[in-house]
PDB file of C-alpha atoms in Angstrom:
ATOM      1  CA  UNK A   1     -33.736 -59.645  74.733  1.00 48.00           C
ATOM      2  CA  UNK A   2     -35.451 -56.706  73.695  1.00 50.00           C
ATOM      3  CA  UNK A   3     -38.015 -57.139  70.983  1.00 52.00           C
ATOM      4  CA  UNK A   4     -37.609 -54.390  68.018  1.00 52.00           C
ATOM      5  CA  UNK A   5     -40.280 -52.364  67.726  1.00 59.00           C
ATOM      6  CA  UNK A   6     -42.089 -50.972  64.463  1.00 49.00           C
ATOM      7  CA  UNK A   7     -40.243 -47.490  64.649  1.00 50.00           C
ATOM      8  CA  UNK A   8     -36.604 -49.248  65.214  1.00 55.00           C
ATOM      9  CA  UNK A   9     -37.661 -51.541  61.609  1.00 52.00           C
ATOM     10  CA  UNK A  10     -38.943 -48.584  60.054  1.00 50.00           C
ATOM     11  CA  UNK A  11     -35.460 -46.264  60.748  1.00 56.00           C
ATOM     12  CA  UNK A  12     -33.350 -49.608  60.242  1.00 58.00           C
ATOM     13  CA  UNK A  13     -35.146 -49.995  56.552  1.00 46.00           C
ATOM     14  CA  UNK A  14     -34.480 -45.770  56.233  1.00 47.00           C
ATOM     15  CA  UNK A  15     -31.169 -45.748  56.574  1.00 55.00           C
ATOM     16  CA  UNK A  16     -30.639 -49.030  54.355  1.00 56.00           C
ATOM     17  CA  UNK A  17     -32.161 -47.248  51.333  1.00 47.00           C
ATOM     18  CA  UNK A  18     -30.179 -44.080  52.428  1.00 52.00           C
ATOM     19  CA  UNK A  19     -26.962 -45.960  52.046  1.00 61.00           C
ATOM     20  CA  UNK A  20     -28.001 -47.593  48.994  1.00 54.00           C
ATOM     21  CA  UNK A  21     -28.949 -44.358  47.603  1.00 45.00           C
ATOM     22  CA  UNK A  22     -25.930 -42.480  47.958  1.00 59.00           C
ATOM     23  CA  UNK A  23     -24.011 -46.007  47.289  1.00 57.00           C
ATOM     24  CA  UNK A  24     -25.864 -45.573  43.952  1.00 51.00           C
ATOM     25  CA  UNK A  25     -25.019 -41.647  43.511  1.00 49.00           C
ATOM     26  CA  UNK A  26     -21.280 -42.707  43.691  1.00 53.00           C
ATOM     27  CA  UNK A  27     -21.674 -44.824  41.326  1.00 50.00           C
ATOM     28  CA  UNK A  28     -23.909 -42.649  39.041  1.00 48.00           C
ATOM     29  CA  UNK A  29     -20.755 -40.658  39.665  1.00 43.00           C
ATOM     30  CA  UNK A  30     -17.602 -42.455  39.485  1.00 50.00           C
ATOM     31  CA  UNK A  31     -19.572 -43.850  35.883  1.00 44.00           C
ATOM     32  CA  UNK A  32     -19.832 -40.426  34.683  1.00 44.00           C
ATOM     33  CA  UNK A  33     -16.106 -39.419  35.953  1.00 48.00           C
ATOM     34  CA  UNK A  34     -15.189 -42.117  33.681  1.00 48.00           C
ATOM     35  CA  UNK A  35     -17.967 -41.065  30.727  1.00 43.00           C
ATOM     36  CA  UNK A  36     -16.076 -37.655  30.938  1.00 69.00           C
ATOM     37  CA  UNK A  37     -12.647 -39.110  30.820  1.00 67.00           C
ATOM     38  CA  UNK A  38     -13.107 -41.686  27.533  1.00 76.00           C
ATOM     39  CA  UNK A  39     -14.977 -38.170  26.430  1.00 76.00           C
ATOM     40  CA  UNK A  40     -12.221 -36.698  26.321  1.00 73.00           C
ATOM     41  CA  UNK A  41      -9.449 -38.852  25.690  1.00 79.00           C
ATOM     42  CA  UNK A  42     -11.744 -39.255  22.114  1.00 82.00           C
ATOM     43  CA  UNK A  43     -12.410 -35.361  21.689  1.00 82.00           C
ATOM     44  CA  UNK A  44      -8.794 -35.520  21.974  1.00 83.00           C
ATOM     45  CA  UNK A  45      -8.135 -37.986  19.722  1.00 88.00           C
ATOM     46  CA  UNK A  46     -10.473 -36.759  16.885  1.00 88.00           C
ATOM     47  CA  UNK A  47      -8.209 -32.964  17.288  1.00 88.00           C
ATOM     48  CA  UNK A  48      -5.095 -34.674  16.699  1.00 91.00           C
ATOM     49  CA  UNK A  49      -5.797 -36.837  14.030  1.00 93.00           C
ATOM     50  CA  UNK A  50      -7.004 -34.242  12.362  1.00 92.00           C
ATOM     51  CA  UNK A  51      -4.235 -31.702  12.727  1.00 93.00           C
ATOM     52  CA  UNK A  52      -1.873 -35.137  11.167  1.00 94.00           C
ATOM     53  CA  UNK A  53      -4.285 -35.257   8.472  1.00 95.00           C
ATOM     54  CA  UNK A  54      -3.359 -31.738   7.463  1.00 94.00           C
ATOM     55  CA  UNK A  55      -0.266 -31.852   7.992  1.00 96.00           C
ATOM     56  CA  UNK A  56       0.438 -34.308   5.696  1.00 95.00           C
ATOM     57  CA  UNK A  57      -1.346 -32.591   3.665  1.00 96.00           C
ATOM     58  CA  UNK A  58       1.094 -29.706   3.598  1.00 95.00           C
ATOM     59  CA  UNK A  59       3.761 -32.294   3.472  1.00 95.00           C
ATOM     60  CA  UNK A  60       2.683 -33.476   0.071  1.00 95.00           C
ATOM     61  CA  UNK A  61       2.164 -30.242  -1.095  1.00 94.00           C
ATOM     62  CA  UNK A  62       5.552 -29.188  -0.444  1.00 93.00           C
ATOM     63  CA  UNK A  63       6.731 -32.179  -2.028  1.00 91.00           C
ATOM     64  CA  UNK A  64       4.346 -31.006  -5.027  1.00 93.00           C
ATOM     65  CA  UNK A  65       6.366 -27.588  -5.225  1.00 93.00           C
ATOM     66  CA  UNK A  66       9.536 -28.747  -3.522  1.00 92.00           C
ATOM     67  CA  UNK A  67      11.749 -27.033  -7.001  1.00 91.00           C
ATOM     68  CA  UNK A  68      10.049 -23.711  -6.481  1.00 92.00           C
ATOM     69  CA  UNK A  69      10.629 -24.078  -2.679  1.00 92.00           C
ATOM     70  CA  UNK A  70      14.360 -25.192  -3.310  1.00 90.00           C
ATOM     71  CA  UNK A  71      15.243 -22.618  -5.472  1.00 89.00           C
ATOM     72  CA  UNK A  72      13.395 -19.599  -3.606  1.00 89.00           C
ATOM     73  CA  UNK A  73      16.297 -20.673  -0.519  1.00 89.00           C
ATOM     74  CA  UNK A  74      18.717 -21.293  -2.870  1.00 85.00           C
ATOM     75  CA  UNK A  75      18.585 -17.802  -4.947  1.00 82.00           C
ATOM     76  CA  UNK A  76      21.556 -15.657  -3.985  1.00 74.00           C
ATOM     77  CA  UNK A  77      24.203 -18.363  -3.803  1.00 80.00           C
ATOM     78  CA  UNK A  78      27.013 -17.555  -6.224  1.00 76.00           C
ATOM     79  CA  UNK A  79      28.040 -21.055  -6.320  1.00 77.00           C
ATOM     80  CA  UNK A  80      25.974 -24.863  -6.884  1.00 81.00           C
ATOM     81  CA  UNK A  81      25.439 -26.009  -3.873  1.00 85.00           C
ATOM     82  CA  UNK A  82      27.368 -29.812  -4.262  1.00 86.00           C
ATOM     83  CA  UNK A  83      25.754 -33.049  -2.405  1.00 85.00           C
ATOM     84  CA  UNK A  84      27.555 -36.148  -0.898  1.00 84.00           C
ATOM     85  CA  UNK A  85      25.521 -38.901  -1.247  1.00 82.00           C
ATOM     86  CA  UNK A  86      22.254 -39.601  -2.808  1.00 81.00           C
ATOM     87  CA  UNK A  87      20.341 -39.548   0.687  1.00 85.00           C
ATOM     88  CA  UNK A  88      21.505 -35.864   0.854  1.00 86.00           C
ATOM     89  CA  UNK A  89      18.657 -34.640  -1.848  1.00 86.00           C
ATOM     90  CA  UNK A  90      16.115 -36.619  -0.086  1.00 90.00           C
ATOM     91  CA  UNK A  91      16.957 -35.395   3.249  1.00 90.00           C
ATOM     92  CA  UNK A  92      16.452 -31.572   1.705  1.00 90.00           C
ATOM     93  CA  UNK A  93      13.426 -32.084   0.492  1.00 92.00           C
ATOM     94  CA  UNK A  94      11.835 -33.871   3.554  1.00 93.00           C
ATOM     95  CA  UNK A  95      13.158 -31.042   5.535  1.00 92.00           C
ATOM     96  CA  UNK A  96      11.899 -28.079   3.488  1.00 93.00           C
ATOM     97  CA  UNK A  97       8.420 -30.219   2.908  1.00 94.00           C
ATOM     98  CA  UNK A  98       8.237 -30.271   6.695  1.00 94.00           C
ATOM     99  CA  UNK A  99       8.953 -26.553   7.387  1.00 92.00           C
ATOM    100  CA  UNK A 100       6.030 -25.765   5.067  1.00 93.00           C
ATOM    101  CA  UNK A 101       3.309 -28.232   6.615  1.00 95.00           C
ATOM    102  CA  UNK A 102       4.881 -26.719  10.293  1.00 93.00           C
ATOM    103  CA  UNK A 103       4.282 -23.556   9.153  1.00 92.00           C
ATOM    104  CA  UNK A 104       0.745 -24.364   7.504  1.00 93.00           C
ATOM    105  CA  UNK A 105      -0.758 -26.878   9.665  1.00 94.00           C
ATOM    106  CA  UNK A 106       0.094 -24.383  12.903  1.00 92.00           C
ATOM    107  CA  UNK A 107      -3.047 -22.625  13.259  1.00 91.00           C
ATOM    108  CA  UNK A 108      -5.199 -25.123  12.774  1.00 92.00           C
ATOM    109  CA  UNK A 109      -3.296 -27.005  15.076  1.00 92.00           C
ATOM    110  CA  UNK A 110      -4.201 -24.252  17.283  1.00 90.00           C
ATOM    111  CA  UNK A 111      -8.121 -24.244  16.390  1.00 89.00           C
ATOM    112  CA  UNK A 112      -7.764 -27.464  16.864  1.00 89.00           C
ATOM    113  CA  UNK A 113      -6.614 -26.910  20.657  1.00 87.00           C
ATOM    114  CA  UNK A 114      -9.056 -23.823  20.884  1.00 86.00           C
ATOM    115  CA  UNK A 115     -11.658 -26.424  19.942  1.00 85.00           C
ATOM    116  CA  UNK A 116     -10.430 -28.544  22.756  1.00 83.00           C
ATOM    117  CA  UNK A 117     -10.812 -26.057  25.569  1.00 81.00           C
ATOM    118  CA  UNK A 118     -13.639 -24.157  24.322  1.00 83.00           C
ATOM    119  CA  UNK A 119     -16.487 -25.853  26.527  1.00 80.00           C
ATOM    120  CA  UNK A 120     -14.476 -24.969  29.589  1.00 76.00           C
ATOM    121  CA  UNK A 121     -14.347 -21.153  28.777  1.00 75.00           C
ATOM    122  CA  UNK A 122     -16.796 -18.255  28.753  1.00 77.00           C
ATOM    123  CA  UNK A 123     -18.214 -16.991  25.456  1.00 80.00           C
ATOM    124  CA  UNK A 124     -15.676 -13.517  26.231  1.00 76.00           C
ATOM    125  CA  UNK A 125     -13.046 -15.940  26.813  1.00 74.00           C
ATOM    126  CA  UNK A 126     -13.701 -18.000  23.805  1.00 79.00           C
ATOM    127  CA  UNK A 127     -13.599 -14.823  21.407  1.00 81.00           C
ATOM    128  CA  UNK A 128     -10.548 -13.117  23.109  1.00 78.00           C
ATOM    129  CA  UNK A 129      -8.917 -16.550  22.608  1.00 80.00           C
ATOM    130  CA  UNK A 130      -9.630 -17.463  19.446  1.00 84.00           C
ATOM    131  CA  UNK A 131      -8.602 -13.739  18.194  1.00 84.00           C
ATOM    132  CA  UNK A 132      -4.221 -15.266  19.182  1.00 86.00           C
ATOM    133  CA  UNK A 133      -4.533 -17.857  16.436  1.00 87.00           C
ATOM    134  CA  UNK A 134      -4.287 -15.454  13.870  1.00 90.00           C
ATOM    135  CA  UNK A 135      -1.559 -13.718  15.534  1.00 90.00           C
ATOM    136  CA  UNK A 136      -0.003 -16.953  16.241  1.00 91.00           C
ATOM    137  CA  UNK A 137       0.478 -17.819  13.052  1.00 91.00           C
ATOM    138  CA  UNK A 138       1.388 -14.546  11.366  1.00 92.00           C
ATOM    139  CA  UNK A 139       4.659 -14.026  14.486  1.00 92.00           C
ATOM    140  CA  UNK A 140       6.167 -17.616  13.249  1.00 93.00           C
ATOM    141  CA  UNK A 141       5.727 -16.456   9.718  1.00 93.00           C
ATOM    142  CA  UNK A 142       7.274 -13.135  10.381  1.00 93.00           C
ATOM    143  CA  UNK A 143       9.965 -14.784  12.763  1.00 93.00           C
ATOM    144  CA  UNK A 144      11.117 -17.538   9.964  1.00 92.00           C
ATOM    145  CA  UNK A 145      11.183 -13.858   7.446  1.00 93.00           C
ATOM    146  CA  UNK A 146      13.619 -11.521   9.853  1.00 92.00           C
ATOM    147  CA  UNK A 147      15.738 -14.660  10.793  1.00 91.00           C
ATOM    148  CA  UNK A 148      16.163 -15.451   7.095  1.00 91.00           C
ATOM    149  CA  UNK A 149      15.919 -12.004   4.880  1.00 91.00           C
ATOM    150  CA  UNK A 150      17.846  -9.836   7.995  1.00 90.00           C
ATOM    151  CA  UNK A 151      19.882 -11.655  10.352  1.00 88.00           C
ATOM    152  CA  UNK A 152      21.067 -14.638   8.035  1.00 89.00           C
ATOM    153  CA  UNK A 153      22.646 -12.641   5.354  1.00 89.00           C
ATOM    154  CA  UNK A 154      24.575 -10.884   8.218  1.00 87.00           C
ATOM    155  CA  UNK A 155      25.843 -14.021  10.063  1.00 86.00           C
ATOM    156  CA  UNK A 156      26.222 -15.781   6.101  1.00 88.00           C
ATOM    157  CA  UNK A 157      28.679 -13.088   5.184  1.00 86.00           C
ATOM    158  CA  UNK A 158      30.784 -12.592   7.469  1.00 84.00           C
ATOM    159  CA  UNK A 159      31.271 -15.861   8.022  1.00 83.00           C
ATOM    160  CA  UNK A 160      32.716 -15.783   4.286  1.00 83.00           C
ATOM    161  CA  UNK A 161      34.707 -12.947   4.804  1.00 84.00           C
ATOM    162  CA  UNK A 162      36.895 -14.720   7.173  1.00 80.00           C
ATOM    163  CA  UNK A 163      37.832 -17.311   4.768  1.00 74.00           C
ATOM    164  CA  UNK A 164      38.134 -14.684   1.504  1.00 75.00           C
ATOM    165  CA  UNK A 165      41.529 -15.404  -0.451  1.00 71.00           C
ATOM    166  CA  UNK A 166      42.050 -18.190   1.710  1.00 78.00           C
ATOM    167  CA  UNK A 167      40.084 -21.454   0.837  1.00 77.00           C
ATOM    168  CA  UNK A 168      37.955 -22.562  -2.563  1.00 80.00           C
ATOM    169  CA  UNK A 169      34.610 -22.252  -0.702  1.00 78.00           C
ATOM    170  CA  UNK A 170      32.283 -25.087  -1.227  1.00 82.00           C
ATOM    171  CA  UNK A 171      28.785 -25.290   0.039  1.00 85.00           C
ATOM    172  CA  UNK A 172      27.245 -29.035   0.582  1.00 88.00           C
ATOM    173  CA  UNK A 173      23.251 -28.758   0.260  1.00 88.00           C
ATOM    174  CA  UNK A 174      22.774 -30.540   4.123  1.00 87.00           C
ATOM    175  CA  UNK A 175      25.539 -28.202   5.800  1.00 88.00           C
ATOM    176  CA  UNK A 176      24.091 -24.995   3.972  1.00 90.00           C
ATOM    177  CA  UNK A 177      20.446 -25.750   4.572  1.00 90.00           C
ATOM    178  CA  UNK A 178      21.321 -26.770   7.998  1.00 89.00           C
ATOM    179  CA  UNK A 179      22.958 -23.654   8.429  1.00 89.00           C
ATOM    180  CA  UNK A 180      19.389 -21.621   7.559  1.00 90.00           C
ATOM    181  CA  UNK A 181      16.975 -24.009   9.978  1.00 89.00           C
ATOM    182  CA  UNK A 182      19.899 -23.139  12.679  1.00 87.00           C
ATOM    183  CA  UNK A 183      19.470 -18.965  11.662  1.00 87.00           C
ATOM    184  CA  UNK A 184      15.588 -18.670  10.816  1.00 90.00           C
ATOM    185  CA  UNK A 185      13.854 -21.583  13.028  1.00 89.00           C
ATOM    186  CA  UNK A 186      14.859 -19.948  16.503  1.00 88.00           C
ATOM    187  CA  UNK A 187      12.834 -16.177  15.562  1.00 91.00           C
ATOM    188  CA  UNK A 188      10.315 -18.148  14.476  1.00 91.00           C
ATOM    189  CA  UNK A 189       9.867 -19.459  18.327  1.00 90.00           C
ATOM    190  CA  UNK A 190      11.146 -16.376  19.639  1.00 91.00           C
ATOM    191  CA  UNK A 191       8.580 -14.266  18.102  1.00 93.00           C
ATOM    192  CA  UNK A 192       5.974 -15.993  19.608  1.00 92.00           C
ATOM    193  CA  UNK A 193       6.757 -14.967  23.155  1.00 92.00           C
ATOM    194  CA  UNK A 194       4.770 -11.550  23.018  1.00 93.00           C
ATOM    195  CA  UNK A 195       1.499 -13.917  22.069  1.00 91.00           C
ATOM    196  CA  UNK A 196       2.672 -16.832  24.987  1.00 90.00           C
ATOM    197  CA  UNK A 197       2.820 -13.621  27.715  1.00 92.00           C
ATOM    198  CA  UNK A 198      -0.538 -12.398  26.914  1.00 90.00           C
ATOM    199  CA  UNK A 199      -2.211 -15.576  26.925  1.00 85.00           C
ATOM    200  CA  UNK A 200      -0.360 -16.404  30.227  1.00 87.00           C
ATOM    201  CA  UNK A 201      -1.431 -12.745  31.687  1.00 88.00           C
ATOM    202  CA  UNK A 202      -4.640 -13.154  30.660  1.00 82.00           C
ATOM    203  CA  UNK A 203      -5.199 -16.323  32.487  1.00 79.00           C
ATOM    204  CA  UNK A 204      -3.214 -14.859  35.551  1.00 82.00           C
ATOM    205  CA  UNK A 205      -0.351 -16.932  35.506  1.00 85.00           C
ATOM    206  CA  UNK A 206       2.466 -14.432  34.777  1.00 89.00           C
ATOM    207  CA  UNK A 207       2.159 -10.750  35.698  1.00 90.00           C
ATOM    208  CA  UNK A 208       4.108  -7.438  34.209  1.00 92.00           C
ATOM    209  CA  UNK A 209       5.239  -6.932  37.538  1.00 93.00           C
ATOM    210  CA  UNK A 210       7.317 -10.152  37.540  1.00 93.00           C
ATOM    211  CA  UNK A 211       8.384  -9.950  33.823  1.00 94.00           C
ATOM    212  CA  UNK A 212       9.881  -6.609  35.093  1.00 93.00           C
ATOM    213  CA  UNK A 213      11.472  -8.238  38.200  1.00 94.00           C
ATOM    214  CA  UNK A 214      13.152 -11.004  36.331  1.00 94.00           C
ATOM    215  CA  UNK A 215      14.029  -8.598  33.116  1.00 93.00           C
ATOM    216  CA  UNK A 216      17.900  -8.963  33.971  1.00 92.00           C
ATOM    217  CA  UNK A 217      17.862 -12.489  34.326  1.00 94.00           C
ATOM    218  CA  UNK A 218      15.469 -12.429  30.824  1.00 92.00           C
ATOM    219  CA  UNK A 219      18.334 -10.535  29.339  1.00 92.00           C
ATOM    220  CA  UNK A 220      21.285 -12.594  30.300  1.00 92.00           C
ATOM    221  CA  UNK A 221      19.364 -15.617  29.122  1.00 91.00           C
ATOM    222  CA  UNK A 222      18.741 -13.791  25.892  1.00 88.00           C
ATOM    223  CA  UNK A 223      22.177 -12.784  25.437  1.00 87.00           C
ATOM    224  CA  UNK A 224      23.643 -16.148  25.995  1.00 89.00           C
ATOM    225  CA  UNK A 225      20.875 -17.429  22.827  1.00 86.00           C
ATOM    226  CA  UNK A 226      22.267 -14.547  20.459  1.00 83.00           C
ATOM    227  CA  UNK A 227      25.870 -16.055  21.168  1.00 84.00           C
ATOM    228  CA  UNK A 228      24.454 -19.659  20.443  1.00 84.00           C
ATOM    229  CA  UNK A 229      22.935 -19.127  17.387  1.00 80.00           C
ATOM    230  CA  UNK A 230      25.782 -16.197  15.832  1.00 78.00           C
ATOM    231  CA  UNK A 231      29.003 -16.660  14.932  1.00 73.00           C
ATOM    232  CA  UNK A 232      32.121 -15.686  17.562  1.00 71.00           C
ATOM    233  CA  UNK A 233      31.763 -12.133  16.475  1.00 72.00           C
ATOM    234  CA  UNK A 234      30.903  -9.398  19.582  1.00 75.00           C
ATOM    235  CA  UNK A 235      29.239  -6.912  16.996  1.00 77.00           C
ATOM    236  CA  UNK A 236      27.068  -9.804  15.607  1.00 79.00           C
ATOM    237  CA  UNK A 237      26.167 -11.422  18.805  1.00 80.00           C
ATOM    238  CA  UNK A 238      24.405  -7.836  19.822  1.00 82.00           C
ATOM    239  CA  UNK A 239      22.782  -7.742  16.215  1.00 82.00           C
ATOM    240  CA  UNK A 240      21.436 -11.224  17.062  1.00 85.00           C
ATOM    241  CA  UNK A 241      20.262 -10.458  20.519  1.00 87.00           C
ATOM    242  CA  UNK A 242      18.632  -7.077  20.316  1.00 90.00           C
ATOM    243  CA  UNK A 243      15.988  -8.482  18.191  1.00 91.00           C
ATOM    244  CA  UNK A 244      15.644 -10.994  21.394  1.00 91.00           C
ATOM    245  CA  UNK A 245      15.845  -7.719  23.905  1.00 93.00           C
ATOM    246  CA  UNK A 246      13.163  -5.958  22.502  1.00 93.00           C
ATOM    247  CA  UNK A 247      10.523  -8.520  21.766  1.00 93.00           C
ATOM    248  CA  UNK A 248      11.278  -9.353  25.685  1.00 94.00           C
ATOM    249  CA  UNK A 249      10.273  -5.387  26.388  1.00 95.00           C
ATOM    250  CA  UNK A 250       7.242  -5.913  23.806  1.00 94.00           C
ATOM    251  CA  UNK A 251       6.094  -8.576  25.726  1.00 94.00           C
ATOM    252  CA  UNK A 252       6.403  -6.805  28.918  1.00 94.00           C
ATOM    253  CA  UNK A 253       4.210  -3.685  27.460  1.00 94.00           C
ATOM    254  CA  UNK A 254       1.804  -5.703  25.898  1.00 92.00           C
ATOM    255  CA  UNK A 255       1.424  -7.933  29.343  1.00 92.00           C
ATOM    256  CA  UNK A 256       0.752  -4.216  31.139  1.00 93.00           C
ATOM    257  CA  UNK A 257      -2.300  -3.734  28.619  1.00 91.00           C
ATOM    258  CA  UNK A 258      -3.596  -7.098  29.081  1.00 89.00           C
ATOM    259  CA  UNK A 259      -3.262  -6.831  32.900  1.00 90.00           C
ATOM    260  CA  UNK A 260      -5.315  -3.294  33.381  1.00 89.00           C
ATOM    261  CA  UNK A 261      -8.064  -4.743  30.999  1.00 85.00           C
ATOM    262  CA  UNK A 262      -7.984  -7.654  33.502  1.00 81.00           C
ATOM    263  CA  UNK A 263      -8.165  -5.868  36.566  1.00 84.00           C
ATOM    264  CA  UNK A 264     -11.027  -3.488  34.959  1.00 84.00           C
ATOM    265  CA  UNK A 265     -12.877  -6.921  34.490  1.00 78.00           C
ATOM    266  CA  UNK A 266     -12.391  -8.252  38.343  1.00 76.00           C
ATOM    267  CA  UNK A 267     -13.557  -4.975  39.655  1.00 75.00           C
ATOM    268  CA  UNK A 268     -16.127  -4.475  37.176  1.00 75.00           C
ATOM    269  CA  UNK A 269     -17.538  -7.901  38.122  1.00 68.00           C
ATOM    270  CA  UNK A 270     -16.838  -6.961  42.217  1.00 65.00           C
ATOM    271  CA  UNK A 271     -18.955  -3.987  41.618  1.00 66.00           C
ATOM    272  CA  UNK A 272     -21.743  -5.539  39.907  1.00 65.00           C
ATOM    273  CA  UNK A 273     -21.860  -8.293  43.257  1.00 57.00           C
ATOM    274  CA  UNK A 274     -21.736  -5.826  45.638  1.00 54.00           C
ATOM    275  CA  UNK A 275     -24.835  -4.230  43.665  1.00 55.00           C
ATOM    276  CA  UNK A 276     -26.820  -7.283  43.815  1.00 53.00           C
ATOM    277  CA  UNK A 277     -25.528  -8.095  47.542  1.00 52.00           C
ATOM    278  CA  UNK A 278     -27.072  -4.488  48.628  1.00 53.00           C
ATOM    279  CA  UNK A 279     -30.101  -5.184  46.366  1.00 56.00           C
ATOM    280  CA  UNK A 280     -30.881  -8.701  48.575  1.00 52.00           C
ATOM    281  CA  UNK A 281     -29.584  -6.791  51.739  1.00 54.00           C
ATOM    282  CA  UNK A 282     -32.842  -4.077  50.864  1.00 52.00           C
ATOM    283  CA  UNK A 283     -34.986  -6.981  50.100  1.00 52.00           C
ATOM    284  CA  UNK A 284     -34.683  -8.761  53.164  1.00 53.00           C
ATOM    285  CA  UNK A 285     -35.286  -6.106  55.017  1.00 54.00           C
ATOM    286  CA  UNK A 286     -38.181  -4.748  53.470  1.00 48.00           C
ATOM    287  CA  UNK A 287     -39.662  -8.681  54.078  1.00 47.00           C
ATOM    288  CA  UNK A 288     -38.588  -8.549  57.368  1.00 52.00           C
ATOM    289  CA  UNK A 289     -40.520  -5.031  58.422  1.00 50.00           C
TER     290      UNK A 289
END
């Protein structure tokens, strides 16, 4: 039997510590993999509890002006609106309480988010992002405005004229304010699409070119929306869905600005690492002579 020397102990006791080193690195890592993750899961945590807290917020405060709100959707009516049962009123006023905290607790919901992500992007990243919550919230506004002050007078009308001289009309306050979520809530989504394309073309994921290559497809979905939320009415359903058409086409034009300004960024940054590529090219060779 061969007798171990002092060099064989001394490699033997090397490559122990070696493997109890990196042993100890994984776990220095796996720890801090973990570290990250309860990190986050409590960043997270601390965003959305305090996007509920304002939220309810709004929610009592439109509960605090719920007559002004009330009668601001019901001005125009020529007739009371009539309820069936006493959980009618209270379903009305949770619903128009919760439009109003949606509507005000959206962008800091969004902060809140931009918060979130912020230590993952670049300082120019962080300011071009933080410049859509603004716009974010100002499209739903204006969305929830041309659904209810343009295209729900339209649909409301003639709607009535097919009935006139025929029936004692009647409006019930959950039908009628059913009616308006069903009108003004879908622009208020739509309208954000322009804002959803340039964040997505901004972070690469969707392109002009393919917005352009799937633009019949975009329209046919489009058209199919108009008819869902209009009445059977051929004239109407193209009132409905040109709005839809041309915030598609805005989105598509605004995507072609956001993509140049990209590429001018990737080939401004290719440039700049050729420059320094050529500058340690010259250096190396001057060291080398």
């Amino acid at each position: 039997m061969k007798k171990p020397t002092l060099k064989g102990i001394a490699c033997e006791v090397v490559a122990g510590v070696g493997q109890e080193v990196r042993r100890m690195q994984d776990d220095q890592f796996q720890n801090d993999q973990e570290m990250n993750v309860t990190e986050h899961l409590g960043e997270l945590r601390k965003r959305l509890i305090w996007t509920f807290v304002i939220f309810v917020a709004f929610f009592i405060g439109g509960f605090v002006f719920i007559d002004e709100i009330y009668a601001f959707f019901e001005r125009g009516l020529d007739e009371e609106l009539t309820i069936l049962g006493p959980f009618d009123i209270l379903w009305v006023y949770v619903m128009l309480a919760s439009l109003i905290a949606i509507a005000g607790t959206l962008p800091f919901f969004c902060l809140q988010v931009w918060f979130f992500v912020r230590p993952a992007l670049t300082p120019k990243e962080q300011k071009v992002s933080l410049s859509y919550i603004p716009a974010v919230f100002l499209l739903f506004i204006g969305g929830l405005a041309f659904g209810y002050f343009l295209i729900q007078p339209l649909i409301f009308d003639f709607l009535l004229s097919l009935g006139e001289g025929k029936f004692n009309v009647s409006f019930t306050v959950d039908k009628y304010f059913k009616f308006l979520m069903r009108i003004t809530l879908p622009f208020a989504v739509f309208f954000e699409i322009p804002i959803i394309v340039m964040f997505l073309t901004s972070m690469g994921i969707v392109s002009p070119a393919f917005l352009r290559r799937v633009r019949k497809y975009a329209y046919f979905i489009l058209i199919i929306v108009g008819t869902m939320i209009s009445p059977p009415d051929f004239i109407l359903q193209l009132v409905v869905a040109f709005p839809l058409i041309v915030l598609y086409e805005v989105s598509i034009f605004l995507s072609s600005v956001v993509e140049r300004r990209r590429r001018r960024k990737i080939d401004e940054y290719d440039e700049n690492d050729d420059d320094d590529d050529d500058q340690d090219d010259e250096e190396d060779s001057l060291y080398s002579e």
